[in-house]
Coordinates of C-alpha atoms in Angstrom, one line a residue:
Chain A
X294 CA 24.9 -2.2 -13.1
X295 CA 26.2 -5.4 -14.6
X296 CA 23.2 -6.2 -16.5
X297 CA 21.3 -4.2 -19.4
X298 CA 19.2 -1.3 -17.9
X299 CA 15.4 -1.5 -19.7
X300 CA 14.2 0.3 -21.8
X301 CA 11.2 2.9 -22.2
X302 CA 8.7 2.3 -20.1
X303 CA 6.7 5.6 -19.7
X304 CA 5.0 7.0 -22.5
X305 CA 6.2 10.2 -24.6
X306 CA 3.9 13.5 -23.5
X307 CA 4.6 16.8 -24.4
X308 CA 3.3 19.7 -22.2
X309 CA 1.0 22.2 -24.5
X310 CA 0.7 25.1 -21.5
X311 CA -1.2 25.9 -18.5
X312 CA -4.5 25.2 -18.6
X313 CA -6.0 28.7 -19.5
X314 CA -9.4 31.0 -20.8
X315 CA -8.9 33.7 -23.0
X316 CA -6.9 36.0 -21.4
X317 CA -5.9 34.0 -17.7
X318 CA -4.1 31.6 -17.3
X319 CA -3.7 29.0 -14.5
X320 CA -0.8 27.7 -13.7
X321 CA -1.6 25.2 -11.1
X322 CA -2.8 23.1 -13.8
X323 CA -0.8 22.0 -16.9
X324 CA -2.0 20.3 -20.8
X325 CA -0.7 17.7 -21.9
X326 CA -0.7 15.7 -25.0
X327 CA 0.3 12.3 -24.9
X328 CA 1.4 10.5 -28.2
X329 CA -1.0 8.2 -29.5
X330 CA -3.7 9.3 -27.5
X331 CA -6.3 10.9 -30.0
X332 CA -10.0 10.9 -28.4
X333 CA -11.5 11.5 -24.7
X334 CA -12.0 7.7 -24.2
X335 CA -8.3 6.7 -24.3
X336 CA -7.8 9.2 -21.9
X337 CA -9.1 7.0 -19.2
X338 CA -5.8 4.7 -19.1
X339 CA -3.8 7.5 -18.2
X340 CA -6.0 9.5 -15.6
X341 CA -4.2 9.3 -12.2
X342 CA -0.6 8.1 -14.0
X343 CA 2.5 10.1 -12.8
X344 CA 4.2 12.2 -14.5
X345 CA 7.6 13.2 -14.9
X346 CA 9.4 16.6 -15.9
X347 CA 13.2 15.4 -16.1
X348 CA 14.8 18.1 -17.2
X349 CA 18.7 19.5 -17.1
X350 CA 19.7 22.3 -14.9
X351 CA 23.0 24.2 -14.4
X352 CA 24.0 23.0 -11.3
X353 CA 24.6 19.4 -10.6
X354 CA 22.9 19.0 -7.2
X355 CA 20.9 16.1 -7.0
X356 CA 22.6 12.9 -6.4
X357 CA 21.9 9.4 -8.6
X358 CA 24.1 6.6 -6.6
X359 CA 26.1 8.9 -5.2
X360 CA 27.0 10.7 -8.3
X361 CA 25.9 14.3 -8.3
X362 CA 24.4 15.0 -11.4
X363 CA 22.7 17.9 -13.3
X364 CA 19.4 15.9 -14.3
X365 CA 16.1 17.1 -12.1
X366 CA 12.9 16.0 -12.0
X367 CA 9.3 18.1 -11.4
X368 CA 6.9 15.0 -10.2
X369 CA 3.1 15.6 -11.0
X370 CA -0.2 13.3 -11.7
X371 CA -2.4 13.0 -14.5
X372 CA -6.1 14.3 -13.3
X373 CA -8.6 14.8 -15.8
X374 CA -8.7 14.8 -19.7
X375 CA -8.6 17.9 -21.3
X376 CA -11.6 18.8 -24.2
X377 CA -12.1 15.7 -26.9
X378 CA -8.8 15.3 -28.7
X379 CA -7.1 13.4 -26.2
X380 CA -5.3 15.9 -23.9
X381 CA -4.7 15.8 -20.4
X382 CA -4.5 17.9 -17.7
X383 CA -1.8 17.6 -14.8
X384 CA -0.9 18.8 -11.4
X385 CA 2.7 19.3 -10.7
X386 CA 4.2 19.6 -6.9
X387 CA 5.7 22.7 -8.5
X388 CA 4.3 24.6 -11.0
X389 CA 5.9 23.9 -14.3
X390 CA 8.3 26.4 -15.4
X391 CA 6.9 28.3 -18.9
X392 CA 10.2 27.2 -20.1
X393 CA 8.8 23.4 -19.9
X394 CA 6.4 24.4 -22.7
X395 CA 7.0 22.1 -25.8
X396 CA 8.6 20.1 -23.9
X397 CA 9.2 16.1 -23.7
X398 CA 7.2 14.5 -20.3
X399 CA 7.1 11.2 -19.2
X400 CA 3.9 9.4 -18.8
X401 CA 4.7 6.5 -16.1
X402 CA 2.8 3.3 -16.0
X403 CA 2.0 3.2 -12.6
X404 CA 0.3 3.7 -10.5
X405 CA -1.4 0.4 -12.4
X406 CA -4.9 -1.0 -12.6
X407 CA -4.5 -3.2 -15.5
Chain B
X2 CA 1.0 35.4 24.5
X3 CA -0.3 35.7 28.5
X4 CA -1.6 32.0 28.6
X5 CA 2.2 31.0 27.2
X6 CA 3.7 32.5 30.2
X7 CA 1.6 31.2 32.4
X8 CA 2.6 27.9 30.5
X9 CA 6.1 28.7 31.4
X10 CA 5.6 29.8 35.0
X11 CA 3.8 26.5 36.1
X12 CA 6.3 24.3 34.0
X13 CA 9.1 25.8 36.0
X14 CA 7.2 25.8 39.4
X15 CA 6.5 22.2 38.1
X16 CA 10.2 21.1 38.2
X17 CA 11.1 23.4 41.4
X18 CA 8.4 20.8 42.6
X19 CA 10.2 17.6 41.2
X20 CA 13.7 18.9 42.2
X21 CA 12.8 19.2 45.9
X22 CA 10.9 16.1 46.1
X23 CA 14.0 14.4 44.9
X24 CA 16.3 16.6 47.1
X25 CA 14.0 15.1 49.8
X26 CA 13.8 11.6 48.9
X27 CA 10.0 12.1 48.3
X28 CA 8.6 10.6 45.1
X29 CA 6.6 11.7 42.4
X30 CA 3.0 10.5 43.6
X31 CA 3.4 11.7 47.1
X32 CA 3.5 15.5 45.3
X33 CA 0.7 14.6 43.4
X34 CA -1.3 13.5 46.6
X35 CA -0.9 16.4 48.5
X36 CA -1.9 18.8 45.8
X37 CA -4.6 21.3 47.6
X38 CA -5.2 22.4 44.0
X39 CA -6.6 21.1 40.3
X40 CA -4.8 22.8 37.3
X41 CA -6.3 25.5 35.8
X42 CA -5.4 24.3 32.7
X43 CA -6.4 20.9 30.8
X44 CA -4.0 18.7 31.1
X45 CA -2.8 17.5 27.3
X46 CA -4.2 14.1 27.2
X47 CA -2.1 11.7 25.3
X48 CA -4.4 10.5 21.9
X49 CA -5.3 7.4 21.2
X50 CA -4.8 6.4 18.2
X51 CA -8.4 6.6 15.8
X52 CA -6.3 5.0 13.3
X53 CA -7.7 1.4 12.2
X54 CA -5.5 -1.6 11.6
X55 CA -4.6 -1.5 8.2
X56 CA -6.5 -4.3 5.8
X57 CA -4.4 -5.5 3.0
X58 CA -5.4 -3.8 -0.2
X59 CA -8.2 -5.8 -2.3
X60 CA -6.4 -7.9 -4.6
X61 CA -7.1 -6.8 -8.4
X62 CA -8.7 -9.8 -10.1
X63 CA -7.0 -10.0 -12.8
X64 CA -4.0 -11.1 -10.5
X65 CA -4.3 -14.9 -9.2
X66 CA -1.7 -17.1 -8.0
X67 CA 0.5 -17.7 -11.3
X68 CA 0.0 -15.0 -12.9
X69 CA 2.8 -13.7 -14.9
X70 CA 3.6 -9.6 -13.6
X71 CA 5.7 -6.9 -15.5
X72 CA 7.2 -4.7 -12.9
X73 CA 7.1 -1.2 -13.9
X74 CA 9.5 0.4 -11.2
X75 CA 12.4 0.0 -8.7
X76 CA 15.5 -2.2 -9.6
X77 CA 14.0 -4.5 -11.4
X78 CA 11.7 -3.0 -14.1
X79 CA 10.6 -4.5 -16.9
X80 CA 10.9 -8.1 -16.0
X81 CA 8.0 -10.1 -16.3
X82 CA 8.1 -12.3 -13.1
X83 CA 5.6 -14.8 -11.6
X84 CA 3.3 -14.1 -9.0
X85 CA 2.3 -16.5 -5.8
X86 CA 0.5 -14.7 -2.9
X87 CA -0.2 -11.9 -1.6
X88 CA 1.1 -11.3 1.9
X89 CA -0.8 -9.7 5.0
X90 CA 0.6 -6.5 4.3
X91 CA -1.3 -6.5 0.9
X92 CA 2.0 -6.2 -1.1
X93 CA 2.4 -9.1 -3.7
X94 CA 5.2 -11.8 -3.3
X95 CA 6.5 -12.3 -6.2
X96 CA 9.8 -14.3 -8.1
X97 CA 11.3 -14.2 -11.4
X98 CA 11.9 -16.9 -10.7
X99 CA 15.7 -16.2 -9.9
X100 CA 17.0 -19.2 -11.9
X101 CA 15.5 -17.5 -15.0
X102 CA 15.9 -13.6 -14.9
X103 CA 17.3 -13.1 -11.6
X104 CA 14.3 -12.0 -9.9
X105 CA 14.6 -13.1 -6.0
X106 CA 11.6 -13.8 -3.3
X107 CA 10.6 -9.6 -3.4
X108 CA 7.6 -7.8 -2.1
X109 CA 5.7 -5.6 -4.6
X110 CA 3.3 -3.2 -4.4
X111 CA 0.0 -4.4 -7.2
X112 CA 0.1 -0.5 -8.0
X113 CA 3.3 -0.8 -9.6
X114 CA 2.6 -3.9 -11.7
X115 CA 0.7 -4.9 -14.8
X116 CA -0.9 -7.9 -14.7
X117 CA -0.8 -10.0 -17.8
X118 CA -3.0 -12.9 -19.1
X119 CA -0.1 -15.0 -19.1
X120 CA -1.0 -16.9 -16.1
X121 CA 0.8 -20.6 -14.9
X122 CA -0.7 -23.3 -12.6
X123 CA 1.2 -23.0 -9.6
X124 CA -1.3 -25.7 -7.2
X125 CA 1.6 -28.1 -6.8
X126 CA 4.1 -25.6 -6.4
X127 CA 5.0 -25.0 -2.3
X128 CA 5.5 -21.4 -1.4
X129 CA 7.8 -21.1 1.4
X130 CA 6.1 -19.8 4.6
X131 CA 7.2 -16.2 4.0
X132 CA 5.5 -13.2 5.6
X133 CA 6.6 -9.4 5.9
X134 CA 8.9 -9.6 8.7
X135 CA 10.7 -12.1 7.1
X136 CA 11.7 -9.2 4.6
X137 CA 12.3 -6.8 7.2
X138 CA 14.8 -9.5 8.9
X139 CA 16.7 -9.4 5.9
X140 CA 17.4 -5.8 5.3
X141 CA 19.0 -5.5 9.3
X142 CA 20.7 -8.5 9.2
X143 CA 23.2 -7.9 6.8
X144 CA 24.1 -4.2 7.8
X145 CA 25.4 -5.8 11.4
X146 CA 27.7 -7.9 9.1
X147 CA 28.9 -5.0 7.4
X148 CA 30.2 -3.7 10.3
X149 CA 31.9 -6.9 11.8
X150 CA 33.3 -8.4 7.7
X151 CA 34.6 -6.1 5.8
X152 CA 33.0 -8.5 3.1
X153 CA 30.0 -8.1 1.1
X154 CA 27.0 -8.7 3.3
X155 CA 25.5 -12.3 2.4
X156 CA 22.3 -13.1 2.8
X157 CA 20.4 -15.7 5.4
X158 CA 20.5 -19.4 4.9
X159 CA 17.2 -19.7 5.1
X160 CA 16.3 -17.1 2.4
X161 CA 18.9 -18.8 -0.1
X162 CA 17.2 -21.9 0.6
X163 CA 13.3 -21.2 0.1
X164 CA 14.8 -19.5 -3.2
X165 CA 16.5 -22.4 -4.1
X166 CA 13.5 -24.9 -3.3
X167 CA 10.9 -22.3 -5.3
X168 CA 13.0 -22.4 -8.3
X169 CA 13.7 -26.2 -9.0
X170 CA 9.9 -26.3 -8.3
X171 CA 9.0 -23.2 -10.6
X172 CA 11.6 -23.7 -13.5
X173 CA 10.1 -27.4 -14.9
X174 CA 7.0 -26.1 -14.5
X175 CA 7.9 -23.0 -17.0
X176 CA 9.8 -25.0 -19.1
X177 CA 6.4 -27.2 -19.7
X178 CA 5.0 -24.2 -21.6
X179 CA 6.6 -23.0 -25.2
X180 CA 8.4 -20.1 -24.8
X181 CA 7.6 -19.6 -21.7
X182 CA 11.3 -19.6 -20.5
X183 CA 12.1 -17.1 -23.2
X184 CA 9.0 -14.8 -22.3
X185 CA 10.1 -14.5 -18.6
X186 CA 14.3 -13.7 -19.6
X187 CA 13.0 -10.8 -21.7
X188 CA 12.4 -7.4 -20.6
X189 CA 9.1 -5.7 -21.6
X190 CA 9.2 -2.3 -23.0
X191 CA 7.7 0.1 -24.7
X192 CA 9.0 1.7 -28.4
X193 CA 7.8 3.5 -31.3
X194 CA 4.0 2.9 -32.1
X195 CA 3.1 1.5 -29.2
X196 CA 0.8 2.6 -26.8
X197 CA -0.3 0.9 -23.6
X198 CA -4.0 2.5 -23.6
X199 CA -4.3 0.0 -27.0
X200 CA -2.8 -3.0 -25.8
X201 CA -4.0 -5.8 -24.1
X202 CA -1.1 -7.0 -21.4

């Protein structure tokens, strides 16, 4: 690329757990708190979104312009909010690993109805 | 399991069938016609499609022709580029203009776009006639060129030429409006503080 690549355009989430009761949890469903995002309102923007788990694995496998590299990414969408403090749940076309917990997701803008 | 044999059985007395009425010179519909017998089984029927033709999406109203867009995926995202109709496919045909930010004649898909209020009055401006296949046209063309010129592939004529039309019509017109022209070159992005649900595009 000869030109500047952009720059953030997702916003910064970071997955709390599975959604869960007491003592089950289930892991079909995943929490997550997106920066900024402090009440059940604000939620709205963001139901639907996609999300991203980009994460780093040992093996390079998965090829970016022909480059094999070790970055991988766990797609999912934003579905409901999540109590009144501005979390959200997500579904992920794989679970998320426990190892994802505390972990930085990306919050895309799209699919957009501004 | 018995039904699949049975399957089997008539499939290959079915082609026994076909392989003498070739041997014999006898064609497919004289077989048919002497058939004493109907087939036990239903015969799959070949579906017709229930499938309606596709509308184009409903426009969102807060895009009209001129609106300014900010892409938000593929190749180009983050550029704020102008809008000017949407095609029958429902995707959005859109340019940076290409004079400006390098944005060519591209087809977009409103989901992955924010409109913004930004909008610029694009009446006088004339919009090549461009529809989906046009696009389409493109993409093969060049990879038959590949294989003949070692070269890069270069586009049509006619594609360099409704670009080049669009943006000595396109580029006065943005350059009426202060900061305009600076507006479009930038990239939009988010950073620290910022959150979309908040802002107002």
């Amino acid at each position: 690329m000869s030109q500047k690549s952009s720059g953030r355009l997702y916003c910064k989430g970071v997955v709390l757990g599975y959604k869960r009761s007491l003592r089950n949890q289930y892991p079909n469903q995943t929490r997550i708190k997106i920066q900024g995002v402090e009440d059940r309102v604000s939620t709205n923007f963001y139901i639907g979104k996609r999300v991203a788990y980009v994460y780093r694995a040992k093996k390079p496998i998965k090829s970016i312009g022909g480059k094999k590299t070790k970055v991988r990414v766990i797609w999912g969408k934003i579905i409901a909010p999540h109590g009144n403090r501005g979390v959200v749940r997500a579904k992920f076309r794989n679970n998320l690993p426990p190892s994802s917990f505390g972990k930085r997701v990306r919050v895309m803008l799209y699919p957009s109805n501004v | 399991m018995v039904s699949k044999s049975r399957d089997v059985r008539r499939k290959l007395k079915e082609q026994a069938a076909k392989k003498q009425a070739q041997s014999t010179g006898m064609s497919d519909k004289v077989t048919k016609a002497k058939r004493k017998w109907y087939p036990a089984d239903d015969k799959p029927r070949k579906r017709t499609s229930r499938r309606k033709v596709q509308k184009p999406s409903k426009l969102r109203a807060s895009i009209t022709p001129g609106t300014v867009l900010i892409l938000l995926s593929g190749r180009f995202r983050g550029k704020r580029v102008i809008f000017l109709k949407q095609l029958a496919s429902g995707l959005l045909l859109i340019t940076g203009p290409f004079a400006l930010n390098g944005v060519p004649l591209r087809r977009v898909n409103q989901r992955y776009v924010i409109a913004t209020t930004t909008k610029i009055d694009i009446q006088s401006v004339e919009i090549p006639s461009v529809d989906d296949s046009w696009f389409k046209k493109n993409k093969k063309k060049p990879k038959s060129d590949e294989m003949t010129d070692t070269g890069k592939s270069k586009l049509p004529e006619s594609f360099l030429n409704a670009q080049k039309s669009l943006d000595s019509q396109l580029v006065p017109l943005v350059k009426q409006v202060p900061f305009l022209k600076s507006y479009l070159c930038s990239r939009f992005s988010l950073s620290y503080g910022q959150f979309p649900h908040e802002m107002r595009f």
